[in-house]
Amino acid sequence: MAERTIHVTGKGMLRLAPDLIGLTLSTSASDADYAQAVQTAEQSSACIAQTIAKTIGPDHIRSAGVRVEPRYESVTENGVQTRRRTGYTATHRLKAEFPADPALFADVLKALSDSGASPELSVEYTLAHAEKARRRAAALAVRDAKKRAEALAAAAGVKLGSVRTVESGGHGAFPAVRAMAMRANDLSELAPEEIEIAEEVTVVFDID
């Protein structure tokens, strides 16, 4: 005897205002000497860390590592063009995380601008409790699946029974990420877009 079940897919979605800013600051230095390139990049990065620590505190800043790449130039010798290494470029990255307050962010950018530093910036707006938001979205997905199943059961003239299985069909979170110049004169440019949290579940119901 065939099993009497209803299979449905439910979807849940939340749109939430981000409450954290993740700021990546990258500084680069080039030199013919490997060690000197690294030292210069690290020194510049340390100055930047000290500058923004005055606004958000040192506990919200950490080093994200150094990347070193060789530099080359093209030369022609005896009619043959070749590449010759001329030195190295070291890039040191800092990560800073602080509340998603446009006024506070503006203060950070102003401190950097006043110090004369000009790191490459990348900004990511995120949620402090992303996992909690995903659970909320999953609950909405299960609720949506039940509504769909009830509608199908009513259309088929049967009675919906208990849940047999629930499977997660995947999830997604879409933070706002952008590269930006150090402008602090317009707070509207610093206001983040909402983050979308989506969950999908597949639920199997028995038919009584």
Short mmCIF file of C-alpha atoms in Angstrom, two decimals:
data_model
loop_
_atom_site.label_atom_id
_atom_site.label_comp_id
_atom_site.label_asym_id
_atom_site.label_seq_id
_atom_site.Cartn_x
_atom_site.Cartn_y
_atom_site.Cartn_z
CA MET A 1 0.00 0.00 0.00
CA ALA A 2 1.40 3.35 -1.03
CA GLU A 3 2.26 5.81 1.70
CA ARG A 4 -0.23 8.62 2.14
CA THR A 5 1.92 11.74 2.42
CA ILE A 6 2.15 15.32 1.23
CA HIS A 7 5.56 16.80 0.35
CA VAL A 8 5.85 20.60 0.45
CA THR A 9 8.57 23.20 0.35
CA GLY A 10 8.31 26.22 2.61
CA LYS A 11 10.25 29.46 2.44
CA GLY A 12 11.00 31.99 5.13
CA MET A 13 12.60 35.37 4.69
CA LEU A 14 13.64 38.20 7.00
CA ARG A 15 14.93 41.65 6.12
CA LEU A 16 16.84 43.13 9.02
CA ALA A 17 18.79 46.31 9.59
CA PRO A 18 22.46 45.37 10.16
CA ASP A 19 23.90 46.16 13.57
CA LEU A 20 27.61 45.60 12.91
CA ILE A 21 30.14 47.16 10.56
CA GLY A 22 33.10 45.08 9.48
CA LEU A 23 35.78 47.39 8.12
CA THR A 24 38.84 46.11 6.24
CA LEU A 25 41.72 48.59 5.86
CA SER A 26 44.60 47.69 3.55
CA THR A 27 47.92 49.53 3.30
CA SER A 28 50.64 48.72 0.78
CA ALA A 29 54.35 49.50 0.51
CA SER A 30 56.88 48.71 -2.21
CA ASP A 31 60.62 48.27 -1.88
CA ALA A 32 63.48 46.46 -3.56
CA ASP A 33 64.06 44.64 -0.26
CA TYR A 34 61.47 42.09 0.89
CA ALA A 35 61.84 42.77 4.61
CA GLN A 36 61.74 46.54 4.16
CA ALA A 37 58.50 46.37 2.16
CA VAL A 38 56.88 44.28 4.89
CA GLN A 39 58.15 46.54 7.69
CA THR A 40 56.92 49.71 6.00
CA ALA A 41 53.47 48.25 5.36
CA GLU A 42 53.19 47.03 8.96
CA GLN A 43 54.29 50.40 10.35
CA SER A 44 51.69 52.22 8.26
CA SER A 45 49.04 49.76 9.38
CA ALA A 46 50.02 50.19 13.04
CA CYS A 47 49.57 53.98 12.73
CA ILE A 48 46.12 53.46 11.25
CA ALA A 49 45.19 51.07 14.08
CA GLN A 50 46.24 53.66 16.66
CA THR A 51 44.22 56.33 14.88
CA ILE A 52 40.90 54.47 14.78
CA ALA A 53 41.44 52.92 18.23
CA LYS A 54 40.86 56.40 19.66
CA THR A 55 37.32 56.24 18.27
CA ILE A 56 36.24 52.59 18.61
CA GLY A 57 38.76 51.20 21.12
CA PRO A 58 41.71 48.82 20.54
CA ASP A 59 39.70 45.68 21.34
CA HIS A 60 37.70 46.10 18.12
CA ILE A 61 40.76 45.99 15.83
CA ARG A 62 42.91 43.04 14.76
CA SER A 63 45.53 42.23 12.16
CA ALA A 64 44.31 40.18 9.20
CA GLY A 65 47.75 39.29 7.83
CA VAL A 66 50.30 40.40 5.27
CA ARG A 67 50.45 39.51 1.58
CA VAL A 68 53.72 40.00 -0.34
CA GLU A 69 53.94 39.93 -4.13
CA PRO A 70 57.01 40.34 -6.33
CA ARG A 71 57.22 43.29 -8.73
CA TYR A 72 58.52 42.94 -12.27
CA GLU A 73 59.45 45.12 -15.19
CA SER A 74 59.86 44.24 -18.84
CA VAL A 75 63.36 44.60 -20.29
CA THR A 76 64.81 43.85 -23.71
CA GLU A 77 68.19 42.16 -23.92
CA ASN A 78 69.74 41.21 -27.26
CA GLY A 79 66.40 41.74 -28.92
CA VAL A 80 64.60 39.44 -26.50
CA GLN A 81 62.00 40.81 -24.10
CA THR A 82 62.09 39.33 -20.61
CA ARG A 83 60.72 40.11 -17.16
CA ARG A 84 63.04 41.18 -14.36
CA ARG A 85 62.12 41.32 -10.71
CA THR A 86 62.54 44.81 -9.31
CA GLY A 87 61.29 44.37 -5.75
CA TYR A 88 58.24 43.53 -3.68
CA THR A 89 54.90 45.00 -2.70
CA ALA A 90 53.64 44.14 0.77
CA THR A 91 49.98 44.67 1.74
CA HIS A 92 48.95 44.58 5.38
CA ARG A 93 45.26 44.27 6.27
CA LEU A 94 43.46 45.33 9.41
CA LYS A 95 39.97 44.26 10.45
CA ALA A 96 37.79 46.49 12.62
CA GLU A 97 34.31 45.68 13.87
CA PHE A 98 31.99 48.11 15.64
CA PRO A 99 28.29 49.00 15.93
CA ALA A 100 26.56 50.01 12.70
CA ASP A 101 26.07 53.62 13.70
CA PRO A 102 26.53 56.04 10.76
CA ALA A 103 27.70 58.81 13.11
CA LEU A 104 30.34 56.54 14.65
CA PHE A 105 31.42 55.39 11.19
CA ALA A 106 31.71 59.02 10.12
CA ASP A 107 33.95 59.68 13.14
CA VAL A 108 36.20 56.78 12.10
CA LEU A 109 36.51 58.11 8.54
CA LYS A 110 37.16 61.63 9.78
CA ALA A 111 39.92 60.40 12.12
CA LEU A 112 41.57 58.59 9.21
CA SER A 113 41.25 61.62 6.94
CA ASP A 114 42.64 64.01 9.57
CA SER A 115 45.62 61.71 10.14
CA GLY A 116 46.56 61.80 6.46
CA ALA A 117 46.19 58.03 6.12
CA SER A 118 44.64 56.73 2.92
CA PRO A 119 44.13 52.98 3.23
CA GLU A 120 41.98 51.02 0.80
CA LEU A 121 38.64 50.45 2.51
CA SER A 122 36.08 47.69 2.21
CA VAL A 123 32.93 47.77 4.31
CA GLU A 124 30.64 44.87 5.22
CA TYR A 125 27.42 45.35 7.14
CA THR A 126 26.47 42.26 9.14
CA LEU A 127 24.36 40.99 12.05
CA ALA A 128 25.69 40.35 15.53
CA HIS A 129 23.23 37.47 15.99
CA ALA A 130 23.03 36.04 12.48
CA GLU A 131 22.39 32.46 13.65
CA LYS A 132 19.40 33.58 15.72
CA ALA A 133 18.02 35.35 12.64
CA ARG A 134 18.48 32.18 10.56
CA ARG A 135 16.52 30.18 13.15
CA ARG A 136 13.72 32.74 12.96
CA ALA A 137 13.69 32.48 9.17
CA ALA A 138 13.66 28.67 9.40
CA ALA A 139 10.63 28.82 11.71
CA LEU A 140 8.87 31.02 9.16
CA ALA A 141 9.74 28.48 6.44
CA VAL A 142 8.21 25.63 8.46
CA ARG A 143 5.09 27.72 9.08
CA ASP A 144 4.88 28.46 5.35
CA ALA A 145 5.23 24.74 4.54
CA LYS A 146 2.36 23.89 6.89
CA LYS A 147 0.10 26.48 5.26
CA ARG A 148 0.90 25.07 1.82
CA ALA A 149 0.25 21.52 3.01
CA GLU A 150 -3.07 22.51 4.59
CA ALA A 151 -4.14 24.16 1.34
CA LEU A 152 -3.23 21.05 -0.66
CA ALA A 153 -4.99 18.76 1.80
CA ALA A 154 -8.15 20.88 1.67
CA ALA A 155 -8.08 20.88 -2.11
CA ALA A 156 -7.70 17.10 -2.16
CA GLY A 157 -10.41 16.57 0.42
CA VAL A 158 -8.16 14.84 2.93
CA LYS A 159 -7.06 15.57 6.47
CA LEU A 160 -3.51 16.66 7.16
CA GLY A 161 -1.70 14.51 9.70
CA SER A 162 1.51 14.90 11.67
CA VAL A 163 4.92 15.87 10.37
CA ARG A 164 7.00 12.91 9.22
CA THR A 165 10.26 14.61 8.23
CA VAL A 166 11.72 18.11 7.95
CA GLU A 167 14.79 18.83 5.87
CA SER A 168 16.63 22.09 5.40
CA GLY A 169 16.89 23.06 1.78
CA GLY A 170 19.60 25.64 2.27
CA HIS A 171 19.90 29.19 3.45
CA GLY A 172 21.44 32.45 2.46
CA ALA A 173 22.47 35.73 4.03
CA PHE A 174 23.33 38.67 1.84
CA PRO A 175 25.35 41.35 3.66
CA ALA A 176 26.04 44.67 2.00
CA VAL A 177 29.69 44.88 0.94
CA ARG A 178 31.26 47.89 -0.71
CA ALA A 179 34.54 49.60 -1.37
CA MET A 180 34.40 53.28 -0.62
CA ALA A 181 36.32 56.49 -0.34
CA MET A 182 36.87 58.14 3.02
CA ARG A 183 33.98 60.59 3.00
CA ALA A 184 32.30 61.62 6.20
CA ASN A 185 30.34 64.69 5.13
CA ASP A 186 27.15 62.88 4.18
CA LEU A 187 25.80 60.35 6.71
CA SER A 188 23.20 59.13 4.22
CA GLU A 189 26.01 57.55 2.21
CA LEU A 190 27.01 55.53 5.27
CA ALA A 191 23.54 54.20 6.08
CA PRO A 192 23.43 50.46 5.29
CA GLU A 193 20.80 48.57 3.33
CA GLU A 194 18.82 45.80 4.98
CA ILE A 195 20.27 42.29 5.13
CA GLU A 196 18.16 39.52 3.66
CA ILE A 197 18.07 36.16 5.46
CA ALA A 198 16.38 33.35 3.51
CA GLU A 199 15.66 29.78 4.61
CA GLU A 200 14.00 26.89 2.79
CA VAL A 201 12.68 23.61 4.20
CA THR A 202 11.10 20.49 2.77
CA VAL A 203 8.43 18.96 5.01
CA VAL A 204 6.66 15.65 4.62
CA PHE A 205 3.22 15.36 6.27
CA ASP A 206 1.19 12.23 6.77
CA ILE A 207 -2.36 12.14 5.48
CA ASP A 208 -4.87 10.82 8.01
#
